[in-house]
Short mmCIF file of C-alpha atoms in Angstrom, two decimals:
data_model
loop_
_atom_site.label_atom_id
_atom_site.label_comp_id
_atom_site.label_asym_id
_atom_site.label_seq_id
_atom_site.Cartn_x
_atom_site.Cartn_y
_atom_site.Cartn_z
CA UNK A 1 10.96 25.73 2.39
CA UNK A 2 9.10 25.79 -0.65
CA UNK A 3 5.27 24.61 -1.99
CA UNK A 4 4.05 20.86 -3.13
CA UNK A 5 0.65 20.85 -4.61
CA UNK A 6 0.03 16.96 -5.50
CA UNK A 7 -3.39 15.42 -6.10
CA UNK A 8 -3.78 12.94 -3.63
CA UNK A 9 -7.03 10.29 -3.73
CA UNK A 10 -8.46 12.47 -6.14
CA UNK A 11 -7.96 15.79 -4.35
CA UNK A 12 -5.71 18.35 -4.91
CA UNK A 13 -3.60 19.05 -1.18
CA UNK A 14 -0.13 21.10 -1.21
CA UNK A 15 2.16 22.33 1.89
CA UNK A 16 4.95 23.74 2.38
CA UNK A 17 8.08 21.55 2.84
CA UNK A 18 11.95 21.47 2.95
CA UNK A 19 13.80 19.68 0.26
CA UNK A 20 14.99 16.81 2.49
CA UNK A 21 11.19 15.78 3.76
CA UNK A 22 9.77 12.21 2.57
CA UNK A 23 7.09 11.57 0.45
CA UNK A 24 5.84 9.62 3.38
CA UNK A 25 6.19 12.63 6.03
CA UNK A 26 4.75 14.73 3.84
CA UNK A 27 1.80 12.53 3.55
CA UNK A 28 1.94 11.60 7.13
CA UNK A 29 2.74 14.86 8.80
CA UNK A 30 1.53 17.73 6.30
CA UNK A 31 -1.65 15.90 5.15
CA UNK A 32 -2.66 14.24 8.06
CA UNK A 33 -2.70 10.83 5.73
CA UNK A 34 -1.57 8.92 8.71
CA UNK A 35 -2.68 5.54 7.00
CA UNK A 36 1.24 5.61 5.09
CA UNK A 37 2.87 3.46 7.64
CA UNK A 38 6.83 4.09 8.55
CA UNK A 39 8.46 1.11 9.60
CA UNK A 40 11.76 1.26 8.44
CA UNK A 41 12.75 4.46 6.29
CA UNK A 42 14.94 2.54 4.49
CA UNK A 43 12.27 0.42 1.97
CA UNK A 44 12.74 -2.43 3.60
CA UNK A 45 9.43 -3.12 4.99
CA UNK A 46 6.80 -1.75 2.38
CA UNK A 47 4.18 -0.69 5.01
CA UNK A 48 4.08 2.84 3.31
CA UNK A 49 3.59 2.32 -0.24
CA UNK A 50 1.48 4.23 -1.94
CA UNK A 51 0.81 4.93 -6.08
CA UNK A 52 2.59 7.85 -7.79
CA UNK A 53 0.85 8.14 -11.14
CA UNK A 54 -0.37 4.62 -10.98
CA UNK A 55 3.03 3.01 -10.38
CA UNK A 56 3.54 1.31 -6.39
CA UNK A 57 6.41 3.62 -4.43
CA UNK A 58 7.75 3.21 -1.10
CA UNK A 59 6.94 6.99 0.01
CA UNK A 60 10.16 6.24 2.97
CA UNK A 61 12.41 6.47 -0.01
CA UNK A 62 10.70 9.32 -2.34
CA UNK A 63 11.10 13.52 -1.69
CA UNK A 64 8.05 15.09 -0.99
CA UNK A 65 9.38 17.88 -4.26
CA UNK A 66 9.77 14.47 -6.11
CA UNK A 67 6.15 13.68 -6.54
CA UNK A 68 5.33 17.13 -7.02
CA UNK A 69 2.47 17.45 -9.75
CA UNK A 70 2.02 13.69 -9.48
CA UNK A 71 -1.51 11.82 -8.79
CA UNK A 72 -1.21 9.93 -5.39
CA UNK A 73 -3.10 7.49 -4.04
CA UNK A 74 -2.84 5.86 -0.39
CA UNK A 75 -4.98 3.50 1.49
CA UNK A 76 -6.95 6.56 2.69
CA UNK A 77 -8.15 6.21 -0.82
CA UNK A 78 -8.77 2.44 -1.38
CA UNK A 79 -12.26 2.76 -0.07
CA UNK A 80 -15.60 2.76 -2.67
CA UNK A 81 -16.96 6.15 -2.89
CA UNK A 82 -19.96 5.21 0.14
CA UNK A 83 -17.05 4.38 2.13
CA UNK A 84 -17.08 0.48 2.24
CA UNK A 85 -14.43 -1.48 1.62
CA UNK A 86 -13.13 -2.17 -1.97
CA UNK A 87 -12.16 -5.84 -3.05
CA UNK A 88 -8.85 -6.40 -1.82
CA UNK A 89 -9.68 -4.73 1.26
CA UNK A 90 -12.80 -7.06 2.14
CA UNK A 91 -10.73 -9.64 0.82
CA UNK A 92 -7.94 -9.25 3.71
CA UNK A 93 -11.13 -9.21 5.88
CA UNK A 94 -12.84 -11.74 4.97
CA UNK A 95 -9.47 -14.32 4.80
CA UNK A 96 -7.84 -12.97 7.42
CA UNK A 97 -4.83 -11.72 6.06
CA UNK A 98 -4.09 -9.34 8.85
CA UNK A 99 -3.56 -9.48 12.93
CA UNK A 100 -1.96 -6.39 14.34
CA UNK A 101 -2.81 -4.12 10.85
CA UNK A 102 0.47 -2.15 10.72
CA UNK A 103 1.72 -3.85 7.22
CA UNK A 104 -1.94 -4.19 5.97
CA UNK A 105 -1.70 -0.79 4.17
CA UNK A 106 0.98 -1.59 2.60
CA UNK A 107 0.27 -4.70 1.46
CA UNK A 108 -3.32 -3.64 0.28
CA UNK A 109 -1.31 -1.07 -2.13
CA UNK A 110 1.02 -3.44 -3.07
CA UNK A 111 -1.59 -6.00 -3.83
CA UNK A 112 -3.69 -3.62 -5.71
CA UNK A 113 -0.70 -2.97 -7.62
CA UNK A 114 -0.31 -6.02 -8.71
CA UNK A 115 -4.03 -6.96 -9.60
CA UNK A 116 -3.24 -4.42 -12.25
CA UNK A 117 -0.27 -5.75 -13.89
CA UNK A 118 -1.29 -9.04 -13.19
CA UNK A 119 -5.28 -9.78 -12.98
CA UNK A 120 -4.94 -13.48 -11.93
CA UNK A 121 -1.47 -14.07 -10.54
CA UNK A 122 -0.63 -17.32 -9.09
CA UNK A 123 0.42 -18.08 -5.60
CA UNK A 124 3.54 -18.05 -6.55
CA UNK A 125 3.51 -14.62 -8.37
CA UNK A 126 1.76 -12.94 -5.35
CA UNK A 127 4.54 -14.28 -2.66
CA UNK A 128 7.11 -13.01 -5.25
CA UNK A 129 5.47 -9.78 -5.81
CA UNK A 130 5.28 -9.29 -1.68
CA UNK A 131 9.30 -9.75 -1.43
CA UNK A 132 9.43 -5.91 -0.48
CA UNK A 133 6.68 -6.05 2.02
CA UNK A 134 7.14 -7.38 5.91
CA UNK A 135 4.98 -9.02 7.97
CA UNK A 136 5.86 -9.90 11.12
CA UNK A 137 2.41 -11.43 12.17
CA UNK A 138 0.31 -13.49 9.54
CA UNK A 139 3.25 -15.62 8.17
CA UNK A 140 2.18 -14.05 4.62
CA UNK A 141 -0.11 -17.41 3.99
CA UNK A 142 -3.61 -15.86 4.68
CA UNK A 143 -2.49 -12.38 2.58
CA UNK A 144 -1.41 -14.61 -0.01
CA UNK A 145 -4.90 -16.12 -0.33
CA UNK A 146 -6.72 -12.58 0.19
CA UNK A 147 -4.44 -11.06 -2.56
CA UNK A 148 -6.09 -14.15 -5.08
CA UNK A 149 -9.36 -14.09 -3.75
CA UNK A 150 -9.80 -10.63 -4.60
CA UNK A 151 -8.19 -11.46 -7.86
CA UNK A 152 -11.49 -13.49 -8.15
CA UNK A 153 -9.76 -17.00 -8.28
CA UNK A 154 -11.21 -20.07 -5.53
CA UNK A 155 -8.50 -20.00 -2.66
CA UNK A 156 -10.14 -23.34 -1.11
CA UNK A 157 -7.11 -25.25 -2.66
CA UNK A 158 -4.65 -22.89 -1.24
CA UNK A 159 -2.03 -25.16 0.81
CA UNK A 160 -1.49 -23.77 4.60
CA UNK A 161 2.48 -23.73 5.58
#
């Protein structure tokens, strides 16, 4: 067992671990940061990525020791400072781009990811960007449109499937 001391949503949290736990248990079990979803633990899914200094990581497939010293955020985090909901999240709202919720923080961290490498992506772009991330509700159609509304673009032309 040793000590991780990470800064996580802008506070700095540490535990004590062993070398084999998860980024994503470690979040989960040691933080109490139960908003990382575990779906698969083998990165197929995407419902627990998070941001390790600023770059989107499946936390099923990271060491806890890994991200030691690194700035995390998770969804836990997304929210404005008086607690409402930032863009992409209200966006998901607003467009429905969720039914049972257990992808949505996932994709929301995945989305936001994107929004920064890409402030206006196309519909295209955003399904392409989502390949990692599994839905097994929405049919990806109404996340799709969240993801761009929240990019700022008009989603009334966006085709249904």
């Amino acid at each position: 067992m040793f000590e991780v001391s990470l800064l996580v949503n802008g506070v700095e949290r540490s535990g004590s671990v062993e070398g084999r736990t998860l980024l994503s248990s470690f979040l989960r079990d040691t933080l109490d940061l139960t908003g990382t979803h575990v779906g698969c633990d083998t990165s197929q899914c995407g419902a627990c990525v998070v941001h390790v200094n600023g770059a989107a990581v499946k936390a099923c497939t990271m060491l806890a020791a890994e991200a030691a010293g690194a700035e995390v955020s998770t969804i836990e985090g997304m929210a404005a400072a008086d607690g409402s909901l930032n863009v992409i999240q209200q966006a998901f709202q607003d467009h429905h781009g969720l039914q049972c919720g257990f992808c949505t923080p996932g994709m929301v961290m995945s989305a936001a990811a994107l929004l920064k490498e890409n402030p206006k992506p196309s519909e295209a772009e955003v399904r392409d960007y989502l390949e990692g991330n599994i839905c097994r509700c929405t049919g990806y159609h109404n996340i799709v449109k969240a993801i761009m509304a929240a990019s700022g673009q008009d989603v009334a032309a966006v085709a249904a499937e």
